[in-house]
């Protein structure tokens, strides 16, 4: 039994009906997946160093990222930079500077949730860095050794999935109306229809903000703001103020940012849009200020400064050789 229930189970990677692709193209939702991706990537450089067959070596030195949202764009930039600037001195045979990083996007631009101007800016930054960006090309097959796109086979032992998310499987078990991506359709006060005491928030909730007419985006600010709103609402009701629900939840858009490797980024704050070094510094400053604790902030600041000046990435650990076990399949969904 409960007086109030807040559901915030987040999101999982969406494979658009091809769950079998997850094995070869893990996403980045779980820490275990991220450490596996890092290990597989670093191991590929090691294998390429020993591989005699040129085609095999090329496949180990090709990194394919499916989906050009902020995660895909940031990952593509970081991998290219790692291959070109950070690790070449670790290898004698394999020329990691020639590693291909291919970013494949089904839509017509990178960073589709950003303004078109920022998308164009990020595209330019990626191409300057040497990332191959393929737009308007949906991936139609993912295999153990690469992908198929427009009937063409691209060989790679490192395919990473950043093409989309859907609400956590829990939402499909609730028997309540669901919106796009299996997200729980909530009322303006974040509660579920006919259940005033149950709230869904964050990536698992679907709410069209009455003020902007747009859905609250699946980003950390959306989750944080909904969390604070519901906490205040419950507190007010417990203090005998049932009218707290009259004021609907409104999302305050504080802006969007994405980095494209070292010294490059795009930033949107209100009507202001800019890129380059200034945007990258803004990204760094923001991410340091949101860390918990002064000691952490200082440690990260010094670590980043060290990496920036010496082009060194501290830990290149190979810790995980097998992909994490996939989560249990979602129960049959009851759509709205
Ligand atoms: C790689 C990556 C980079 C991102 N970068 C940014 C960024 O730069 N800026 C930004 O704003 N947003 C970013 N996001 C999005 C941001 O992380 C999410 O919007 C935010 O975490 C959503 O918060 P949440 O509380 O709804 O869900 P989550 O933070 O996902 O938390 C949900 C938790 O619930 C747990 N859970 C799920 N089901 C159950 C269950 N049945 N029982 C118990 N627990 C359960 C999950 O394991 C998880 O720990 C990024 C996301 C990813 C994956």
Coordinates of C-alpha atoms and ligand atoms in Angstrom, one line a residue:
X1 CA 0.0 0.0 0.0
X2 CA 1.1 3.6 -0.6
X3 CA -0.3 7.1 -0.2
X4 CA 1.6 8.4 -3.2
X5 CA 3.6 6.6 -5.9
X6 CA 6.1 8.3 -8.2
X7 CA 7.2 6.2 -11.2
X8 CA 10.5 7.3 -12.8
X9 CA 11.9 4.2 -14.5
X10 CA 13.5 6.1 -17.3
X11 CA 14.1 4.8 -20.9
X12 CA 15.8 1.9 -22.7
X13 CA 17.3 1.7 -26.2
X14 CA 14.8 1.4 -29.0
X15 CA 15.7 -1.1 -31.8
X16 CA 12.5 -0.5 -33.8
X17 CA 11.4 -4.2 -33.8
X18 CA 15.0 -5.6 -34.2
X19 CA 15.9 -6.5 -30.7
X20 CA 18.4 -9.0 -32.1
X21 CA 20.6 -6.1 -33.2
X22 CA 21.3 -5.2 -29.6
X23 CA 23.8 -8.1 -29.4
X24 CA 26.1 -6.5 -32.0
X25 CA 25.2 -2.9 -31.5
X26 CA 24.8 -2.1 -27.8
X27 CA 23.5 1.3 -26.7
X28 CA 24.8 3.6 -24.0
X29 CA 21.9 3.5 -21.5
X30 CA 23.6 1.3 -18.9
X31 CA 27.1 1.8 -17.3
X32 CA 27.8 -1.9 -18.2
X33 CA 27.0 -1.2 -21.8
X34 CA 29.3 1.8 -21.8
X35 CA 32.2 -0.1 -20.3
X36 CA 31.7 -2.9 -22.8
X37 CA 31.7 -0.5 -25.7
X38 CA 35.0 1.0 -24.3
X39 CA 36.6 -2.4 -23.9
X40 CA 35.5 -3.6 -27.3
X41 CA 36.8 -0.5 -28.9
X42 CA 40.2 -0.6 -27.2
X43 CA 40.5 -4.3 -27.9
X44 CA 39.9 -3.6 -31.6
X45 CA 42.9 -1.4 -31.8
X46 CA 45.0 -4.1 -30.1
X47 CA 43.7 -6.8 -32.6
X48 CA 44.3 -4.4 -35.5
X49 CA 47.9 -4.2 -34.4
X50 CA 48.4 -8.0 -34.7
X51 CA 46.0 -8.7 -37.7
X52 CA 47.8 -9.6 -40.9
X53 CA 44.7 -9.5 -43.2
X54 CA 44.2 -6.0 -44.4
X55 CA 40.4 -6.2 -44.7
X56 CA 40.1 -7.6 -41.2
X57 CA 42.3 -4.9 -39.9
X58 CA 40.2 -2.3 -41.6
X59 CA 37.1 -3.8 -40.1
X60 CA 38.7 -3.5 -36.6
X61 CA 39.6 0.1 -37.3
X62 CA 36.1 1.1 -38.5
X63 CA 33.6 2.5 -35.9
X64 CA 30.0 2.8 -36.8
X65 CA 27.6 4.9 -34.8
X66 CA 23.9 4.6 -35.7
X67 CA 21.9 7.7 -34.8
X68 CA 23.1 11.3 -34.8
X69 CA 21.4 12.7 -31.8
X70 CA 23.6 14.3 -29.1
X71 CA 24.9 11.0 -27.8
X72 CA 25.9 9.8 -31.3
X73 CA 27.5 13.1 -32.3
X74 CA 29.5 13.3 -29.0
X75 CA 30.6 9.7 -29.3
X76 CA 31.7 10.0 -33.0
X77 CA 33.8 13.1 -32.1
X78 CA 35.3 11.5 -29.1
X79 CA 36.3 8.2 -30.9
X80 CA 37.8 10.0 -33.9
X81 CA 39.8 12.2 -31.5
X82 CA 40.9 9.2 -29.5
X83 CA 42.1 7.4 -32.7
X84 CA 43.8 10.4 -34.2
X85 CA 45.3 12.4 -31.3
X86 CA 45.5 10.2 -28.2
X87 CA 46.5 6.6 -29.0
X88 CA 48.6 6.6 -32.2
X89 CA 51.8 6.5 -30.2
X90 CA 50.7 3.3 -28.4
X91 CA 50.8 1.3 -31.7
X92 CA 53.5 0.5 -34.2
X93 CA 51.8 -1.4 -37.0
X94 CA 48.2 -0.2 -37.0
X95 CA 47.9 3.4 -38.0
X96 CA 45.0 4.4 -35.8
X97 CA 44.9 7.8 -37.4
X98 CA 43.4 6.2 -40.4
X99 CA 40.5 4.7 -38.3
X100 CA 37.2 5.4 -39.9
X101 CA 34.4 6.8 -37.8
X102 CA 31.1 6.6 -39.6
X103 CA 28.0 8.3 -38.2
X104 CA 24.8 7.1 -39.9
X105 CA 21.5 9.0 -39.5
X106 CA 18.1 8.1 -41.0
X107 CA 17.0 11.7 -40.9
X108 CA 18.2 14.6 -42.9
X109 CA 20.4 16.3 -40.3
X110 CA 22.5 15.6 -37.2
X111 CA 21.1 16.8 -33.9
X112 CA 17.5 16.8 -35.1
X113 CA 16.2 18.2 -31.8
X114 CA 18.4 21.3 -32.2
X115 CA 17.8 24.3 -34.4
X116 CA 18.9 23.7 -38.1
X117 CA 21.7 26.2 -37.7
X118 CA 23.2 24.2 -34.8
X119 CA 22.8 21.0 -36.9
X120 CA 24.7 22.5 -39.8
X121 CA 27.4 23.8 -37.4
X122 CA 27.8 20.4 -35.8
X123 CA 27.9 18.7 -39.2
X124 CA 30.8 21.0 -40.2
X125 CA 32.7 20.4 -37.0
X126 CA 32.3 16.6 -37.4
X127 CA 33.5 16.7 -41.0
X128 CA 36.5 18.9 -40.0
X129 CA 37.4 16.3 -37.5
X130 CA 37.3 13.6 -40.2
X131 CA 34.0 11.8 -39.1
X132 CA 32.1 10.4 -42.1
X133 CA 28.5 11.5 -41.7
X134 CA 25.8 9.8 -43.8
X135 CA 22.5 11.5 -43.7
X136 CA 19.1 10.2 -44.9
X137 CA 20.3 6.6 -44.7
X138 CA 18.5 4.2 -42.4
X139 CA 20.4 1.1 -41.3
X140 CA 18.5 -1.9 -42.5
X141 CA 20.6 -4.7 -41.0
X142 CA 23.1 -5.1 -38.1
X143 CA 25.4 -8.1 -38.2
X144 CA 28.3 -9.4 -36.1
X145 CA 30.7 -7.7 -38.5
X146 CA 29.0 -4.6 -39.7
X147 CA 25.8 -3.0 -41.0
X148 CA 23.8 -2.7 -44.2
X149 CA 22.8 0.7 -45.4
X150 CA 21.1 1.3 -48.7
X151 CA 22.1 -2.2 -49.8
X152 CA 25.8 -1.5 -49.1
X153 CA 27.7 -3.6 -46.5
X154 CA 29.9 -1.6 -44.2
X155 CA 32.3 -3.8 -42.2
X156 CA 33.0 -3.0 -38.6
X157 CA 33.4 -4.9 -35.3
X158 CA 32.3 -1.8 -33.4
X159 CA 28.7 -0.8 -34.1
X160 CA 27.2 1.4 -31.4
X161 CA 23.4 2.1 -31.2
X162 CA 22.3 5.6 -30.4
X163 CA 19.3 5.7 -32.6
X164 CA 16.6 6.2 -30.1
X165 CA 15.0 5.3 -26.8
X166 CA 11.6 4.2 -25.5
X167 CA 10.1 4.1 -22.1
X168 CA 11.3 1.4 -19.7
X169 CA 9.3 -1.9 -19.9
X170 CA 7.6 -1.2 -16.6
X171 CA 5.2 1.3 -18.3
X172 CA 3.7 -1.4 -20.5
X173 CA 2.6 -3.3 -17.4
X174 CA 0.6 -0.5 -15.9
X175 CA -2.5 -0.8 -18.1
X176 CA -2.7 3.0 -18.6
X177 CA -2.8 5.1 -21.8
X178 CA 0.7 5.3 -23.4
X179 CA 2.0 7.9 -25.7
X180 CA 4.8 7.9 -28.3
X181 CA 7.7 5.6 -27.3
X182 CA 5.6 3.8 -24.7
X183 CA 5.7 6.8 -22.4
X184 CA 2.9 7.1 -19.9
X185 CA 0.4 9.8 -20.9
X186 CA 0.2 12.0 -17.8
X187 CA -2.2 14.8 -16.8
X188 CA -0.9 18.4 -16.5
X189 CA 0.0 17.7 -12.8
X190 CA 2.1 14.6 -13.9
X191 CA -0.4 12.2 -12.4
X192 CA -2.0 9.3 -14.2
X193 CA -5.6 9.5 -15.3
X194 CA -8.0 8.2 -12.6
X195 CA -5.1 7.8 -10.2
X196 CA -4.4 11.1 -8.6
X197 CA -2.0 9.5 -6.2
X198 CA 0.3 8.0 -8.9
X199 CA 2.7 10.2 -10.9
X200 CA 5.0 9.3 -13.8
X201 CA 7.9 11.6 -14.5
X202 CA 11.1 11.9 -16.5
X203 CA 11.9 9.9 -19.6
X204 CA 9.0 7.5 -18.9
X205 CA 6.3 10.3 -19.0
X206 CA 4.6 11.9 -21.9
X207 CA 3.3 15.4 -21.3
X208 CA 2.6 18.1 -23.8
X209 CA 3.4 21.4 -22.0
X210 CA 0.3 23.6 -22.4
X211 CA 2.4 26.8 -22.5
X212 CA 4.7 25.7 -25.4
X213 CA 2.5 23.1 -27.0
X214 CA 5.5 20.8 -27.2
X215 CA 6.2 17.5 -25.3
X216 CA 8.5 17.8 -22.3
X217 CA 11.8 16.5 -23.8
X218 CA 13.5 13.3 -22.5
X219 CA 16.5 15.1 -21.0
X220 CA 17.8 15.4 -17.4
X221 CA 16.2 18.9 -17.0
X222 CA 12.8 17.5 -17.8
X223 CA 13.2 14.8 -15.2
X224 CA 14.6 17.1 -12.5
X225 CA 11.9 19.7 -13.0
X226 CA 9.1 17.2 -12.9
X227 CA 10.6 15.6 -9.8
X228 CA 10.7 18.9 -8.0
X229 CA 7.2 19.8 -9.1
X230 CA 5.7 16.6 -7.9
X231 CA 7.6 16.7 -4.6
X232 CA 6.3 20.2 -3.9
X233 CA 2.8 19.2 -4.9
X234 CA 2.8 16.2 -2.5
X235 CA 4.2 18.4 0.3
X236 CA 1.5 21.0 -0.3
X237 CA -1.2 18.4 -0.2
X238 CA 0.2 16.8 3.0
X239 CA 0.1 20.3 4.5
X240 CA -3.6 20.6 3.6
X241 CA -3.4 22.6 0.3
X242 CA -5.3 20.4 -2.3
X243 CA -5.3 23.4 -4.7
X244 CA -1.6 22.8 -5.4
X245 CA -2.7 20.8 -8.5
X246 CA -4.3 23.8 -10.2
X247 CA -0.9 25.1 -11.3
X248 CA 0.1 22.7 -14.1
X249 CA 3.7 21.6 -14.7
X250 CA 5.6 23.8 -17.1
X251 CA 8.9 22.9 -18.5
X252 CA 11.6 25.6 -18.3
X253 CA 14.0 25.1 -21.3
X254 CA 17.4 26.1 -20.0
X255 CA 19.1 25.3 -23.4
X256 CA 20.9 22.5 -25.2
X257 CA 24.5 21.6 -25.7
X258 CA 26.5 19.0 -27.5
X259 CA 30.3 18.6 -27.8
X260 CA 32.1 17.5 -30.9
X261 CA 35.5 16.4 -29.7
X262 CA 38.0 18.6 -28.0
X263 CA 37.4 22.4 -28.3
X264 CA 34.3 22.1 -30.4
X265 CA 30.6 22.2 -29.4
X266 CA 27.3 23.7 -30.2
X267 CA 25.2 25.6 -27.7
X268 CA 21.6 26.9 -27.7
X269 CA 20.4 29.1 -24.9
X270 CA 17.1 30.9 -25.6
X271 CA 17.6 32.6 -29.0
X272 CA 21.4 32.6 -28.7
X273 CA 23.1 29.9 -30.7
X274 CA 26.9 29.6 -31.0
X275 CA 29.6 27.0 -31.6
X276 CA 33.4 26.5 -31.4
X277 CA 35.7 27.0 -28.4
X278 CA 33.4 29.3 -26.5
X279 CA 30.6 26.7 -26.8
X280 CA 32.9 24.0 -25.6
X281 CA 34.1 26.1 -22.6
X282 CA 30.4 26.7 -21.8
X283 CA 29.7 22.9 -22.0
X284 CA 32.7 22.2 -19.7
X285 CA 31.7 24.9 -17.2
X286 CA 28.1 23.6 -17.0
X287 CA 29.1 20.0 -16.6
X288 CA 31.5 20.8 -13.8
X289 CA 29.0 23.0 -11.9
X290 CA 26.4 20.2 -11.9
X291 CA 28.8 17.7 -10.3
X292 CA 28.1 16.9 -6.7
X293 CA 30.6 18.2 -4.2
X294 CA 33.4 20.7 -4.4
X295 CA 36.1 18.0 -4.3
X296 CA 34.6 16.3 -7.4
X297 CA 34.4 19.5 -9.3
X298 CA 38.0 20.4 -8.6
X299 CA 39.2 16.8 -9.4
X300 CA 37.3 16.8 -12.7
X301 CA 38.5 20.3 -13.6
X302 CA 42.2 19.4 -13.1
X303 CA 41.7 16.1 -14.9
X304 CA 40.2 17.8 -17.9
X305 CA 42.8 20.5 -18.0
X306 CA 45.5 17.8 -17.9
X307 CA 43.9 15.9 -20.8
X308 CA 43.5 19.1 -22.7
X309 CA 47.1 20.3 -22.4
X310 CA 48.8 16.9 -22.8
X311 CA 46.2 15.1 -25.1
X312 CA 46.2 12.2 -22.7
X313 CA 43.2 10.2 -21.5
X314 CA 44.0 8.7 -18.1
X315 CA 42.4 5.3 -18.0
X316 CA 42.1 3.1 -21.1
X317 CA 40.9 0.1 -19.3
X318 CA 39.8 -3.1 -21.0
X319 CA 37.5 -4.5 -18.3
X320 CA 34.6 -6.3 -20.0
X321 CA 35.0 -8.8 -22.7
X322 CA 31.3 -10.0 -23.1
X323 CA 28.3 -7.8 -23.7
X324 CA 26.0 -7.3 -20.7
X325 CA 23.0 -9.7 -20.5
X326 CA 20.0 -8.1 -22.3
X327 CA 17.1 -7.1 -20.1
X328 CA 14.0 -9.2 -20.0
X329 CA 11.7 -8.5 -23.0
X330 CA 8.9 -6.0 -22.5
X331 CA 5.4 -7.5 -21.8
X332 CA 2.8 -6.9 -24.5
X333 CA 2.0 -3.2 -24.6
X334 CA -1.4 -1.7 -24.3
X335 CA -1.3 1.4 -26.4
X336 CA -3.7 4.3 -26.0
Ligands
LIG1 C1 24.6 8.3 -23.0 C2 23.6 9.3 -22.5 C3 23.9 10.7 -22.4 C4 23.0 11.6 -22.0 N1 23.4 12.9 -22.0 C5 22.5 13.8 -21.5 C6 22.9 15.2 -21.4 O1 24.1 15.6 -21.7 N2 22.0 16.1 -21.0 C7 20.7 15.7 -20.7 O2 19.9 16.6 -20.2 N3 20.3 14.5 -20.7 C8 21.2 13.5 -21.2 N4 20.8 12.2 -21.3 C9 19.4 11.9 -20.9 C10 19.2 11.8 -19.4 O3 20.2 10.9 -18.9 C11 17.8 11.4 -19.1 O4 16.9 12.2 -19.7 C12 17.5 11.3 -17.6 O5 18.5 10.5 -16.9 C13 16.1 10.8 -17.3 O6 15.9 10.7 -15.9 P1 14.9 9.7 -15.3 O7 15.0 9.8 -13.9 O8 13.6 9.8 -16.0 O9 15.5 8.2 -15.8 P2 16.9 7.5 -15.5 O10 17.9 8.5 -15.1 O11 17.1 6.7 -16.7 O12 16.6 6.6 -14.2 C14 15.7 5.6 -14.2 C15 16.1 4.5 -13.2 O13 15.1 3.6 -13.0 C16 15.6 2.3 -13.0 N5 14.5 1.4 -13.3 C17 13.9 1.1 -14.5 N6 12.9 0.2 -14.4 C18 12.8 -0.1 -13.1 C19 12.0 -1.0 -12.4 N7 11.0 -1.7 -12.9 N8 12.2 -1.0 -11.0 C20 13.2 -0.3 -10.4 N9 14.0 0.5 -11.1 C21 13.8 0.6 -12.4 C22 16.6 2.3 -14.1 O14 17.5 1.2 -13.9 C23 17.3 3.7 -13.8 O15 18.3 3.6 -12.9 C24 21.7 11.2 -21.7 C25 21.3 9.9 -21.7 C26 22.3 8.9 -22.1 C27 21.9 7.5 -22.2

